[in-house]
Coordinates of C-alpha atoms in Angstrom, one line a residue:
X188 CA 0.2 0.0 0.2
X189 CA 3.0 2.7 0.8
X190 CA 4.6 1.5 -2.4
X191 CA 1.5 2.0 -4.5
X192 CA 0.6 5.4 -2.5
X193 CA 4.6 6.7 -3.5
X194 CA 4.0 5.6 -7.2
X195 CA 1.0 7.5 -7.1
X196 CA 2.1 10.7 -5.6
X197 CA 4.9 10.7 -7.5
X198 CA 3.0 10.2 -10.8
X199 CA 0.8 13.1 -9.9
X200 CA 4.1 15.2 -9.0
X201 CA 5.7 14.5 -12.4
X202 CA 2.7 15.3 -14.3
X203 CA 2.0 18.5 -12.4
X204 CA 5.7 19.6 -13.4
X205 CA 5.2 18.8 -16.8
X206 CA 1.9 20.6 -16.6
X207 CA 3.6 23.6 -14.9
X208 CA 7.2 23.4 -16.6
X209 CA 6.2 22.9 -20.2
X210 CA 2.3 23.1 -20.8
X211 CA 1.9 26.2 -19.3
X212 CA 4.9 28.3 -21.2
X213 CA 4.1 26.8 -24.3
X214 CA 0.6 28.0 -24.5
X215 CA 1.3 31.2 -23.1
X216 CA 3.9 31.6 -26.2
X217 CA 1.1 30.2 -28.7
X218 CA -1.5 33.1 -27.1
X219 CA 1.0 35.1 -28.3
X220 CA 1.9 33.8 -31.7
X221 CA -1.9 34.0 -32.2
X222 CA -1.9 37.7 -31.8
X223 CA 1.1 38.6 -33.3
X224 CA -0.1 36.9 -36.3
X225 CA -3.3 38.4 -36.6
X226 CA -2.0 42.3 -36.6
X227 CA -2.9 42.8 -40.1
X228 CA -6.8 42.2 -39.3
X229 CA -6.8 44.6 -36.2
X230 CA -9.0 47.5 -36.9
X231 CA -9.4 48.8 -33.3
X232 CA -7.5 49.5 -29.7
X233 CA -9.8 47.0 -28.6
X234 CA -9.3 44.1 -30.8
X235 CA -5.6 44.5 -30.1
X236 CA -6.1 44.6 -26.3
X237 CA -8.3 41.6 -26.7
X238 CA -5.5 39.5 -29.0
X239 CA -2.3 40.5 -27.1
X240 CA -3.8 40.4 -23.2
X241 CA -4.8 36.8 -23.6
X242 CA -1.1 35.9 -24.1
X243 CA 0.0 38.4 -21.0
X244 CA -2.6 37.6 -18.6
X245 CA -2.2 34.1 -19.2
X246 CA -0.5 32.4 -16.4
X247 CA 2.7 30.5 -16.7
X248 CA 5.6 30.6 -14.3
X249 CA 8.3 31.4 -16.9
X250 CA 8.1 33.2 -20.4
X251 CA 6.4 36.5 -18.9
X252 CA 9.4 38.3 -19.4
X253 CA 9.8 37.4 -22.9
X254 CA 6.3 38.3 -23.9
X255 CA 6.3 41.9 -22.4
X256 CA 9.8 42.2 -24.6
X257 CA 8.1 40.7 -27.8
X258 CA 4.6 42.9 -26.8
X259 CA 6.9 46.3 -26.5
X260 CA 8.3 45.7 -29.7
X261 CA 5.1 45.2 -31.3
X262 CA 4.0 49.0 -29.8
X263 CA 7.3 50.1 -30.7
X264 CA 5.9 49.1 -34.4
X265 CA 2.9 50.6 -34.1
X266 CA 4.5 54.2 -32.9
X267 CA 6.4 54.1 -35.8
X268 CA 4.1 53.7 -38.4
X269 CA 3.4 55.8 -41.1
X270 CA 1.2 57.8 -40.5
X271 CA 1.7 57.3 -36.8
X272 CA -0.7 57.1 -34.2
X273 CA -2.5 60.3 -32.7
X274 CA -1.3 61.7 -29.6
X275 CA -4.3 60.2 -27.6
X276 CA -3.8 57.0 -28.7
X277 CA 0.1 57.0 -28.2
X278 CA -0.7 57.8 -24.8
X279 CA -3.1 54.8 -24.4
X280 CA -0.4 52.7 -25.6
X281 CA 2.6 53.6 -23.4
X282 CA 0.0 53.4 -20.6
X283 CA -0.2 49.9 -21.6
X284 CA 3.4 49.3 -22.2
X285 CA 4.2 50.7 -19.0
X286 CA 1.7 48.7 -16.8
X287 CA 3.0 45.5 -18.7
X288 CA 7.1 46.5 -18.0
X289 CA 7.0 48.1 -14.8
X290 CA 6.4 44.7 -12.5
X291 CA 9.5 43.1 -14.3
X292 CA 11.5 46.5 -14.0
X293 CA 10.5 46.7 -10.6
X294 CA 11.6 43.3 -9.6
X295 CA 15.1 44.1 -10.9
X296 CA 15.6 40.4 -12.3
X297 CA 14.9 38.4 -14.9
X298 CA 16.8 37.0 -18.4
X299 CA 15.1 39.8 -20.2
X300 CA 15.4 42.8 -17.8
X301 CA 17.8 45.0 -19.8
X302 CA 16.1 44.0 -22.8
X303 CA 12.5 45.4 -21.2
X304 CA 14.3 48.1 -19.7
X305 CA 15.4 49.0 -22.9
X306 CA 12.4 48.8 -25.1
X307 CA 10.1 50.8 -22.8
X308 CA 13.0 53.4 -22.8
X309 CA 12.9 53.5 -26.8
X310 CA 8.5 53.6 -26.6
X311 CA 9.5 57.0 -24.4
X312 CA 12.1 58.2 -26.8
X313 CA 10.2 57.6 -29.4
X314 CA 6.7 59.7 -28.3
X315 CA 9.2 62.4 -27.2
X316 CA 10.5 63.1 -30.4
X317 CA 7.2 62.4 -32.4
X318 CA 5.2 64.8 -30.0
X319 CA 8.6 67.1 -28.7
X320 CA 7.4 66.4 -25.4
X321 CA 9.7 66.7 -22.5
X322 CA 8.1 64.5 -20.0
X323 CA 8.4 61.7 -22.3
X324 CA 12.1 62.6 -23.0
X325 CA 13.0 62.3 -18.9
X326 CA 11.0 59.3 -18.6
X327 CA 13.3 57.9 -21.6
X328 CA 16.3 59.0 -20.0
X329 CA 15.6 57.6 -16.5
X330 CA 15.2 54.4 -18.0
X331 CA 18.3 54.6 -19.8
X332 CA 19.8 55.4 -16.7
X333 CA 18.5 52.5 -14.4
X334 CA 19.6 50.3 -17.8
X335 CA 23.1 51.4 -17.3
X336 CA 23.3 50.1 -13.1
X337 CA 22.0 46.9 -15.0
X338 CA 24.3 46.3 -17.9
X339 CA 27.1 49.0 -17.4
X340 CA 28.4 49.0 -20.6
X341 CA 25.9 48.2 -22.8
X342 CA 25.9 50.3 -25.9
X343 CA 22.3 50.9 -26.7
X344 CA 22.0 52.5 -23.1
X345 CA 25.1 54.6 -23.3
X346 CA 24.7 55.9 -27.1
X347 CA 20.6 56.5 -26.2
X348 CA 21.7 58.7 -23.0
X349 CA 24.5 60.6 -25.2
X350 CA 22.0 61.7 -27.7
X351 CA 19.5 62.3 -25.1
X352 CA 21.5 64.1 -23.1
X353 CA 22.3 66.4 -26.1
X354 CA 18.6 66.9 -27.2
X355 CA 18.0 68.0 -23.9
X356 CA 21.1 70.4 -23.5
X357 CA 22.5 68.7 -20.4
X358 CA 26.1 69.2 -22.1
X359 CA 28.1 68.2 -19.4
X360 CA 26.5 64.7 -19.0
X361 CA 26.7 64.3 -22.6
X362 CA 30.2 64.9 -22.7
X363 CA 30.8 62.3 -19.6
X364 CA 28.6 59.9 -21.5
X365 CA 30.7 60.3 -24.7
X366 CA 34.3 60.0 -22.8
X367 CA 32.3 56.7 -21.6
X368 CA 31.7 55.6 -24.7
X369 CA 35.2 56.1 -26.4
X370 CA 36.7 54.2 -23.3
X371 CA 34.8 50.9 -25.2
X372 CA 34.8 52.3 -28.4
X373 CA 38.0 54.2 -29.1
X374 CA 37.6 54.3 -32.5
X375 CA 34.1 56.2 -33.0
X376 CA 35.0 59.0 -34.9
X377 CA 31.5 60.7 -34.5
X378 CA 31.3 60.6 -30.5
X379 CA 34.9 62.2 -30.7
X380 CA 33.8 65.0 -33.0
X381 CA 30.7 65.4 -30.8
X382 CA 32.8 65.4 -27.3
X383 CA 35.5 67.8 -29.0
X384 CA 32.6 70.2 -29.6
X385 CA 30.8 70.0 -26.5
X386 CA 34.0 70.9 -24.8
X387 CA 34.4 73.9 -26.4

């Protein structure tokens, strides 16, 4: 009886591990793929949210970081369309991006932490450039600075900060980032030229 009980418990545990570790992540990725492949058929924000929220809200012990990163990539593509979405719709999409990315960023862990920080920063940067909005510019800078705390020599954070500090008129910070870039990539002539002008 003991052996039968142990075998039964072991079998149930094994099945549970398969369900949690294999089925749930697979199903989550399938739901995202279904949403992505249906993008061309979407005609409204409600349809867009309905498709992607199924994957984003589906519970799985792993895979949320990957799905959120892919979702932010979709948002970036939407913001960069020609013609782009209007300011109201852009604001809604940015808010949704924040809601999805913030739990991951605030946890300060995860395989794709830096990637999600970077993509949300790009969402802010895109809106800042499109609408000449300083508040979005500041949010982008804050995220790219945070990204450097996680990945101190990652090029995408350094180069974006180099550009955005200049755009904001913060020459000293731009110069410092430029010097930091040249420590890693000393042959970047463009950064050398900009830094030279910033020192004048």
